[in-house]
mmCIF file of C-alpha atoms (C1' of nucleotides) in Angstrom:
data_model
loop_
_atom_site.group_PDB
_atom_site.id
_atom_site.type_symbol
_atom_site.label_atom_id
_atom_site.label_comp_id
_atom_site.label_asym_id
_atom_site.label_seq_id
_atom_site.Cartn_x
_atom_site.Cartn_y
_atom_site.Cartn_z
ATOM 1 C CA UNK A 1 15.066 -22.348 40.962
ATOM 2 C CA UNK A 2 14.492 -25.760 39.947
ATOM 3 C CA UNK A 3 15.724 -28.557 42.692
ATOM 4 C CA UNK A 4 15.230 -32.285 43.134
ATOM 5 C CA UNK A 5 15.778 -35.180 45.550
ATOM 6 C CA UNK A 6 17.086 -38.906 43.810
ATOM 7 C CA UNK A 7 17.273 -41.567 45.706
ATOM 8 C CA UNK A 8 19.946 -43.068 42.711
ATOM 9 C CA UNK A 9 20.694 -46.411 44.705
ATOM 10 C CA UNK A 10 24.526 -46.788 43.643
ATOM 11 C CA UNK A 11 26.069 -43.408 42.375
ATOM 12 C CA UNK A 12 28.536 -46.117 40.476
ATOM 13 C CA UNK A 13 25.766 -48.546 38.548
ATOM 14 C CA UNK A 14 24.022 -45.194 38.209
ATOM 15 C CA UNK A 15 26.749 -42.618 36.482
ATOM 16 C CA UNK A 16 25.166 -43.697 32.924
ATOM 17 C CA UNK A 17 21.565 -42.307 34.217
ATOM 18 C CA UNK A 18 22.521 -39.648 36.051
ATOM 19 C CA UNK A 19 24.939 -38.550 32.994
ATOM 20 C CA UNK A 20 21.884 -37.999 31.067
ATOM 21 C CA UNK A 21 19.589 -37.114 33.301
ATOM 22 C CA UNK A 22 21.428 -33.984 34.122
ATOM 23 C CA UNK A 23 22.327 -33.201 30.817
ATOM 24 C CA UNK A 24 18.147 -33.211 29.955
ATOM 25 C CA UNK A 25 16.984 -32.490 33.336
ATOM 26 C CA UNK A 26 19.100 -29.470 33.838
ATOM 27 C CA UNK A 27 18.312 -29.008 37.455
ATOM 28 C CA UNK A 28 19.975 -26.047 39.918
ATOM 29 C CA UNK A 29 20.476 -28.520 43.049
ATOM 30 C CA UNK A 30 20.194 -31.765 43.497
ATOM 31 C CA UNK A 31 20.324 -34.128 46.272
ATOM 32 C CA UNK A 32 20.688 -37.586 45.944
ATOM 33 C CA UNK A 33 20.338 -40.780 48.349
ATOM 34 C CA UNK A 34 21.790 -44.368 48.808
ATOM 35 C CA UNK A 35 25.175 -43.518 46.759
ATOM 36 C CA UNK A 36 26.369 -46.448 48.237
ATOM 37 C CA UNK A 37 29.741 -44.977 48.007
ATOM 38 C CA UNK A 38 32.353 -44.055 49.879
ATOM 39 C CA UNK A 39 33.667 -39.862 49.644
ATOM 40 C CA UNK A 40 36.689 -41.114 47.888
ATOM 41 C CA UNK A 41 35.601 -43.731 45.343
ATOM 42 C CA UNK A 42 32.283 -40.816 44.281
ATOM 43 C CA UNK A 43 32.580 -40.237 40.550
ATOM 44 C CA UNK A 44 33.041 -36.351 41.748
ATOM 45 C CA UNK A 45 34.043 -35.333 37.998
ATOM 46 C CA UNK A 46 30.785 -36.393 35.951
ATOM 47 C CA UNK A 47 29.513 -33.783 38.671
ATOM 48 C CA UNK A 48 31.976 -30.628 38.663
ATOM 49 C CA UNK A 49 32.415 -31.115 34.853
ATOM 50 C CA UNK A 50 28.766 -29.993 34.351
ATOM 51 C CA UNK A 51 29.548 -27.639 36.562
ATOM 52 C CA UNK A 52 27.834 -28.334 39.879
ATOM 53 C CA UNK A 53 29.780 -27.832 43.507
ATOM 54 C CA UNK A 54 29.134 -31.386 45.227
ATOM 55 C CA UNK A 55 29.198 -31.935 48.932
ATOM 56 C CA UNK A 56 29.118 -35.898 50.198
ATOM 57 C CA UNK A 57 28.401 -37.992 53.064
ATOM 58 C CA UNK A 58 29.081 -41.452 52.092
ATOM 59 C CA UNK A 59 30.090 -45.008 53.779
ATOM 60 C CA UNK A 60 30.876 -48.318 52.336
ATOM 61 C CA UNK A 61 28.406 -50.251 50.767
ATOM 62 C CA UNK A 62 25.278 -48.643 51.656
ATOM 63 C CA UNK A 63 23.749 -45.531 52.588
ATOM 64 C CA UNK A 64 25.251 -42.167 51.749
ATOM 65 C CA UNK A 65 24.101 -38.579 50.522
ATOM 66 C CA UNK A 66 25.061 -36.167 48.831
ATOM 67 C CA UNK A 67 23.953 -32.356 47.381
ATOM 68 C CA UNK A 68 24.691 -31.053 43.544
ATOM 69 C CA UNK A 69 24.326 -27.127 43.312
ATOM 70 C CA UNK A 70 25.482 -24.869 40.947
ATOM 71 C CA UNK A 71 24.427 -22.247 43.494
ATOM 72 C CA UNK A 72 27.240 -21.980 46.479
ATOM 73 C CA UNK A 73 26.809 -24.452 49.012
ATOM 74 C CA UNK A 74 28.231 -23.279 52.631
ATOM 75 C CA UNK A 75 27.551 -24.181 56.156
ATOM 76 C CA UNK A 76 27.678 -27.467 54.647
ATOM 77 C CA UNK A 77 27.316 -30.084 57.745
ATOM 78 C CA UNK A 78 26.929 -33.993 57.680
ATOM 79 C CA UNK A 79 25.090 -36.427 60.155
ATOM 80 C CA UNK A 80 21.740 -35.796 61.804
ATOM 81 C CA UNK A 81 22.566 -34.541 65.415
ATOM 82 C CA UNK A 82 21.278 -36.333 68.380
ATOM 83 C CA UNK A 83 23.216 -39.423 68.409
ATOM 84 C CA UNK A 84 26.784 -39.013 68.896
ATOM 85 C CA UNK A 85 27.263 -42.730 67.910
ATOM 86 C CA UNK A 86 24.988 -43.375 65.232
ATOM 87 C CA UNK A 87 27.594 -43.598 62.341
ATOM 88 C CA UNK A 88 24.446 -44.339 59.511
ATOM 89 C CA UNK A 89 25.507 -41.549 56.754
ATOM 90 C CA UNK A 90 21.730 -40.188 55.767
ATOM 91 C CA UNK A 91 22.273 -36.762 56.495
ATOM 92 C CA UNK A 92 23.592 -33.737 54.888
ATOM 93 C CA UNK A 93 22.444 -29.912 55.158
ATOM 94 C CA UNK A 94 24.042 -27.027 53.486
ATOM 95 C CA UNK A 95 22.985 -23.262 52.864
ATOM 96 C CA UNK A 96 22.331 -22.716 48.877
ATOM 97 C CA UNK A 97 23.042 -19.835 47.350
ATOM 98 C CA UNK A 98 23.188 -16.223 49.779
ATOM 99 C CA UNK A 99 19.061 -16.078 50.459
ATOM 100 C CA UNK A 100 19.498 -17.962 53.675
ATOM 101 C CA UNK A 101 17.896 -21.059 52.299
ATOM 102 C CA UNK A 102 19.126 -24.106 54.128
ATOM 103 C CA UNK A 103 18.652 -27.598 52.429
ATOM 104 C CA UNK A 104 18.609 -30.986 54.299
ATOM 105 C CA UNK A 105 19.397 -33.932 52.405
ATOM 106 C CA UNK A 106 18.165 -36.869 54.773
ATOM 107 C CA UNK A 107 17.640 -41.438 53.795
ATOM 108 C CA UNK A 108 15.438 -42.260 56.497
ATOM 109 C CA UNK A 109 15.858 -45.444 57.594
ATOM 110 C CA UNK A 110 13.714 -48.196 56.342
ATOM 111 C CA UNK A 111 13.151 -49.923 59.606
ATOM 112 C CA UNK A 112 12.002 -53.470 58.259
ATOM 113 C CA UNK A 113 11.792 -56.060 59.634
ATOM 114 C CA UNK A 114 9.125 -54.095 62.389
ATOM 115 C CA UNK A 115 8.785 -54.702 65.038
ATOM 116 C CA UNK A 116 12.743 -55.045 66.007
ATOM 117 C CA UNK A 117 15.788 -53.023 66.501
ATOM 118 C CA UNK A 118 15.656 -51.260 63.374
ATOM 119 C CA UNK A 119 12.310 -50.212 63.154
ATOM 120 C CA UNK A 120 13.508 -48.696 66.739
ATOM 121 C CA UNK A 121 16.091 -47.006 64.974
ATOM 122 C CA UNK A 122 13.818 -45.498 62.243
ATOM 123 C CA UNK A 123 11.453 -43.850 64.695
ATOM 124 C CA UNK A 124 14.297 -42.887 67.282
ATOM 125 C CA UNK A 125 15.428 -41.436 64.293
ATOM 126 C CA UNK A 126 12.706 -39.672 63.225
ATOM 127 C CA UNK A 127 12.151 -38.044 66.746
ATOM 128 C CA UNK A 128 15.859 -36.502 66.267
ATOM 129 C CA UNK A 129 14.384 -35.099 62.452
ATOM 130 C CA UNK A 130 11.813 -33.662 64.318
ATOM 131 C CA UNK A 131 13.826 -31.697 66.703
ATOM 132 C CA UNK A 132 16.172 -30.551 64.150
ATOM 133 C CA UNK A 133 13.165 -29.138 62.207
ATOM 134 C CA UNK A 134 11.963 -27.488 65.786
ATOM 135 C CA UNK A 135 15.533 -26.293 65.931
ATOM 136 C CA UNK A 136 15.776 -25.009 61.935
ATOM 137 C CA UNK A 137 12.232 -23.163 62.594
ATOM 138 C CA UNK A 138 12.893 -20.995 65.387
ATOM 139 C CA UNK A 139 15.535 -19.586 63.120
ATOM 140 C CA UNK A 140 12.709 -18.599 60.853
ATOM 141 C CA UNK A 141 14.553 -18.557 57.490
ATOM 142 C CA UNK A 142 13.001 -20.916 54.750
ATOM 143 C CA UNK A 143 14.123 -24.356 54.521
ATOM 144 C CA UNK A 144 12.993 -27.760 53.103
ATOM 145 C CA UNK A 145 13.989 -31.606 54.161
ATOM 146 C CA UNK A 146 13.891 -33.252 51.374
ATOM 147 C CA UNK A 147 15.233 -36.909 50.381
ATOM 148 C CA UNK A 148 13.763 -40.722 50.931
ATOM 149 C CA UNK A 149 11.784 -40.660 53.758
ATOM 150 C CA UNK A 150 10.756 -44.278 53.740
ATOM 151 C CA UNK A 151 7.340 -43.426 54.801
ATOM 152 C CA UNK A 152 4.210 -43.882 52.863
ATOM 153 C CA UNK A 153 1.965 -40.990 54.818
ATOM 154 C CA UNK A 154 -1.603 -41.904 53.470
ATOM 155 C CA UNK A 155 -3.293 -44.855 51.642
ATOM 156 C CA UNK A 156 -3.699 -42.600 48.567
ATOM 157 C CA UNK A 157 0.052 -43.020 48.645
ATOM 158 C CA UNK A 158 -0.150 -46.377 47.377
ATOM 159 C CA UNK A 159 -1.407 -48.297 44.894
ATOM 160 C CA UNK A 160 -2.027 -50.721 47.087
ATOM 161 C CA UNK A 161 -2.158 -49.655 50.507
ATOM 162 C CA UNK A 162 -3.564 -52.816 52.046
ATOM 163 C CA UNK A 163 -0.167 -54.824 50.938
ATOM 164 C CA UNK A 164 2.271 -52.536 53.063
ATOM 165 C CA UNK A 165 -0.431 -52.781 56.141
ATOM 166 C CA UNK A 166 2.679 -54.340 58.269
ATOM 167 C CA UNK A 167 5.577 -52.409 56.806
ATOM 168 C CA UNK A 168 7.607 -50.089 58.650
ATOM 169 C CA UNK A 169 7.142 -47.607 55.865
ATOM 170 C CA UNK A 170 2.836 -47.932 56.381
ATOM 171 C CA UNK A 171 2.766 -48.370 60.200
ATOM 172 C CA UNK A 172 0.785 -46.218 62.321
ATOM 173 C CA UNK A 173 3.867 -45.369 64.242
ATOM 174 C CA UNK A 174 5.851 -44.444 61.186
ATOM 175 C CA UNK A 175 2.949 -42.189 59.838
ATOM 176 C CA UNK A 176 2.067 -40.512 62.952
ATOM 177 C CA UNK A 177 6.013 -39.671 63.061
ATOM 178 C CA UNK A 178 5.472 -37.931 59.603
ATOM 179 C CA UNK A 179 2.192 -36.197 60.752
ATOM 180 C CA UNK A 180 4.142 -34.962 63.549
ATOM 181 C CA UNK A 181 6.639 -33.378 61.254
ATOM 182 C CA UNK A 182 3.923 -31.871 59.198
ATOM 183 C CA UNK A 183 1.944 -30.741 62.507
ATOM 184 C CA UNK A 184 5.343 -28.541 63.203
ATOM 185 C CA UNK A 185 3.663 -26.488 60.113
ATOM 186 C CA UNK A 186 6.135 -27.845 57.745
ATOM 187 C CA UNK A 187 4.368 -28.552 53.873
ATOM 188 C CA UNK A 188 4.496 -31.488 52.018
ATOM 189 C CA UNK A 189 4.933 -30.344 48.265
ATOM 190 C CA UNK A 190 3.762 -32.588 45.821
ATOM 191 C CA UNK A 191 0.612 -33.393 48.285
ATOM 192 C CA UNK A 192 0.085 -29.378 47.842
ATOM 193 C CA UNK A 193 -0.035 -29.404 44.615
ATOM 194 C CA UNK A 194 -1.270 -33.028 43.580
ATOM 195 C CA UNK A 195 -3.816 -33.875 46.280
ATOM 196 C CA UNK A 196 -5.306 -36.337 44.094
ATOM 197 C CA UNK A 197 -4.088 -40.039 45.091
ATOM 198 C CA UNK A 198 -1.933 -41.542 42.033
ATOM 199 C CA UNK A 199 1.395 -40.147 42.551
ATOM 200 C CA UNK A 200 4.677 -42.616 43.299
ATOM 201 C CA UNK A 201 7.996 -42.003 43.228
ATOM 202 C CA UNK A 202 9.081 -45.518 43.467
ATOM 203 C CA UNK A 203 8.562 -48.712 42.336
ATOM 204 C CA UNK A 204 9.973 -52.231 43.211
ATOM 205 C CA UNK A 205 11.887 -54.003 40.271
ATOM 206 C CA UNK A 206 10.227 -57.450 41.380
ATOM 207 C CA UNK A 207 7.371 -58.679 39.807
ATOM 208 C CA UNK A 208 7.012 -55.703 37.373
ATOM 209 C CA UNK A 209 5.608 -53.141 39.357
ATOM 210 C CA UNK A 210 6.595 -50.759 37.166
ATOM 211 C CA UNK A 211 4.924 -51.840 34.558
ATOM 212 C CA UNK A 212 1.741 -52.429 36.337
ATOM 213 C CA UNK A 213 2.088 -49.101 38.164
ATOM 214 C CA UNK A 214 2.478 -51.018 41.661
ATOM 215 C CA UNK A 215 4.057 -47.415 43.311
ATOM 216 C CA UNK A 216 4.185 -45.778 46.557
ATOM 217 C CA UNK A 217 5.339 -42.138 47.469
ATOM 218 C CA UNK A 218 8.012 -42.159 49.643
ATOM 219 C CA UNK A 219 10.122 -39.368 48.466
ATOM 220 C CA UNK A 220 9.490 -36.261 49.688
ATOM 221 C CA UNK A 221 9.983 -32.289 50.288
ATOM 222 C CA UNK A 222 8.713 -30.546 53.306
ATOM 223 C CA UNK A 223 9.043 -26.738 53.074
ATOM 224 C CA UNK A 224 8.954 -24.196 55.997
ATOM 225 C CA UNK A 225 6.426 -22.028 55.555
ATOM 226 C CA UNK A 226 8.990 -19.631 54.285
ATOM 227 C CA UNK A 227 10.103 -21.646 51.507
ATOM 228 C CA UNK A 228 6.121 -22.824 51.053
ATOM 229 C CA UNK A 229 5.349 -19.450 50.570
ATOM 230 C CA UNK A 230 8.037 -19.213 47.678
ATOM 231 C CA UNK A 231 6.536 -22.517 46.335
ATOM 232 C CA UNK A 232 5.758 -22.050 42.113
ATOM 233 C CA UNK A 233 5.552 -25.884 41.267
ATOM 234 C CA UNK A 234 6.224 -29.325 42.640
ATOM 235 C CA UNK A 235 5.955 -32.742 40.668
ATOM 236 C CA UNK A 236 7.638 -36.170 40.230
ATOM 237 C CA UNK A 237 9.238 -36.873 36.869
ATOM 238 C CA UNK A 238 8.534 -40.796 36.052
ATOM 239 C CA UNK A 239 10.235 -41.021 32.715
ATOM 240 C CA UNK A 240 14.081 -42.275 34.051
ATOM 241 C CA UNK A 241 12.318 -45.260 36.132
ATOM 242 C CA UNK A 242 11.642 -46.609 32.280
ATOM 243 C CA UNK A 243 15.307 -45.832 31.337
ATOM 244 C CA UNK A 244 18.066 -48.663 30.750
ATOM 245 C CA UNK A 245 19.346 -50.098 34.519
ATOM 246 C CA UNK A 246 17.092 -47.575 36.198
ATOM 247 C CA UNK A 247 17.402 -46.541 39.890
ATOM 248 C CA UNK A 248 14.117 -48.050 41.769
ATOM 249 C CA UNK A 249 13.333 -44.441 42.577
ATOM 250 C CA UNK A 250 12.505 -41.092 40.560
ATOM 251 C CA UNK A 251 13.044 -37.575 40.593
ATOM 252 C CA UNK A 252 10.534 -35.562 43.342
ATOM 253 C CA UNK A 253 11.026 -31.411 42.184
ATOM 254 C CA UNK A 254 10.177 -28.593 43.468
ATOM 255 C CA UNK A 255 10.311 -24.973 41.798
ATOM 256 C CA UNK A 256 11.027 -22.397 44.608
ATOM 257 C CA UNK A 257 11.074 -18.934 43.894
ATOM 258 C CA UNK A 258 14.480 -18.325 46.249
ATOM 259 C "C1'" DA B 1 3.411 -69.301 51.416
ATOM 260 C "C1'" DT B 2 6.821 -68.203 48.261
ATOM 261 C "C1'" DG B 3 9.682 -65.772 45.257
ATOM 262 C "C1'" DG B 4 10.378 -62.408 42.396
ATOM 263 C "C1'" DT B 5 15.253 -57.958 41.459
ATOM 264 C "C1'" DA B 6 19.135 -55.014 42.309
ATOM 265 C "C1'" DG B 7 23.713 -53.025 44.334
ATOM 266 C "C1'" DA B 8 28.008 -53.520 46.690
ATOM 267 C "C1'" DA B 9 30.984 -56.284 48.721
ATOM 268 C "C1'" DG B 10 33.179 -60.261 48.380
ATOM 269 C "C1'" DA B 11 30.689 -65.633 49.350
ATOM 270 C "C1'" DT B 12 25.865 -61.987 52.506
ATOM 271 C "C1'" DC B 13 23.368 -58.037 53.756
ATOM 272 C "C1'" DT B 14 20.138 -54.321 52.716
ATOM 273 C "C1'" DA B 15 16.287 -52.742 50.504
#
DNA sequence: ATGGTAGAAGATCTA
């Protein structure tokens, strides 16, 4: 079963890509960030008419998640717990399919400018993804976060490590929060299987760091060691980045055999 | 040191 994470940035300037993209791309689930959107104004039908159930969490102007499937999605539950009045829609899990595989969509915060209050938010945040990975593994059934975690978690995740030194994706702090996620005995996919440094899954459109291959990998899937086990294939697919009014971001998949 | 781009909302903020 073939899913993917998008971080689309604007499900509405988007609907041309992701049109096509799903059309070629073909993929059982999908979970997309920064729709930018909210529930009511989603283009829901360029989703159901290919056939996928969709499942939202959206709020105006920025931010927003949401999951494709054309596997059942149930237990489907928005907003990361821990903070009864954070109102920041980044979160979204649902159960695909009847195997007991749960599926977190999560937009980390970017917490720039750091320090300040929002790089506090990013790592208070990322303390309350941590517990509700504790929580999700004591369960032991296989799940994966997946989605834009903002956070760079080595140097060979960057072309150019030394220029996001001071950025609250880079900072100690940030990657430390990471390592703590993986130190949970959670997986990082496309590390797994790519361990070589080189791989981005997004690119700025300023100064054409596309086309110079200026990238960092920020986009991520972190299995249980359930799902790990059930792991065939993970890569990132760099071809839409180069199509027409691209999305900053590209698709990170994983194959799972669920 | 600066500015370069994009989206959504709406004349500015976020990334």
């Amino acid at each position: 079963m073939k899913l993917v994470t998008f971080n689309i940035n604007g499900v509405k300037a988007r609907t041309p890509v992701i049109e096509r993209w799903l059309d070629e791309a073909k993929p059982d689930v999908a979970v997309f960030q920064e729709i930018k959107s909210v529930d009511e104004a989603f283009p829901r039908s360029v989703i159901e008419d290919r056939g996928y159930q969709l499942e939202t969490h959206g709020q105006k102007g920025f931010n927003g998640v949401a999951i494709l499937s054309k596997l059942p999605l149930t237990n489907v539950t928005r907003g990361l717990p821990g903070d009864e009045s954070d109102e920041q829609a980044r979160y979204i899990e649902a159960d695909v399919g009847d195997s007991g595989f749960r599926l977190c969509g999560l937009y980390l915060p970017n917490g720039n400018p750091a320090p300040g209050p929002k790089y506090d938010y990013k790592l208070a945040w990322m303390e309350r993804l941590e517990a509700r990975a504790r929580d999700l593994l004591a369960r032991e059934t296989p799940f994966a976060l997946t989605g834009d975690f903002n956070v760079i978690p080595q140097p060979a995740d960057a072309a150019r490590p030394d220029a996001w030194r001071e950025d609250a994706l880079f900072l100690p702090q940030t990657r430390a929060a990471f390592r703590r996620l993986e130190l949970l005995g959670l997986y990082d996919a496309v590390r797994l299987r790519h361990p070589g440094p080189g791989i981005y899954s997004f690119w700025d459109y300023q100064a054409g760091a596309r086309q110079r291959n200026d990238g960092i990998r920020i986009d991520h899937w972190l299995l249980s060691p359930g799902a790990a086990d059930r792991l065939q294939d993970a890569w990132v697919e760099g071809a839409p980045r180069d199509w027409e009014k691209p999305s900053d971001h590209t698709p990170v998949w994983v194959d799972l055999a669920l």
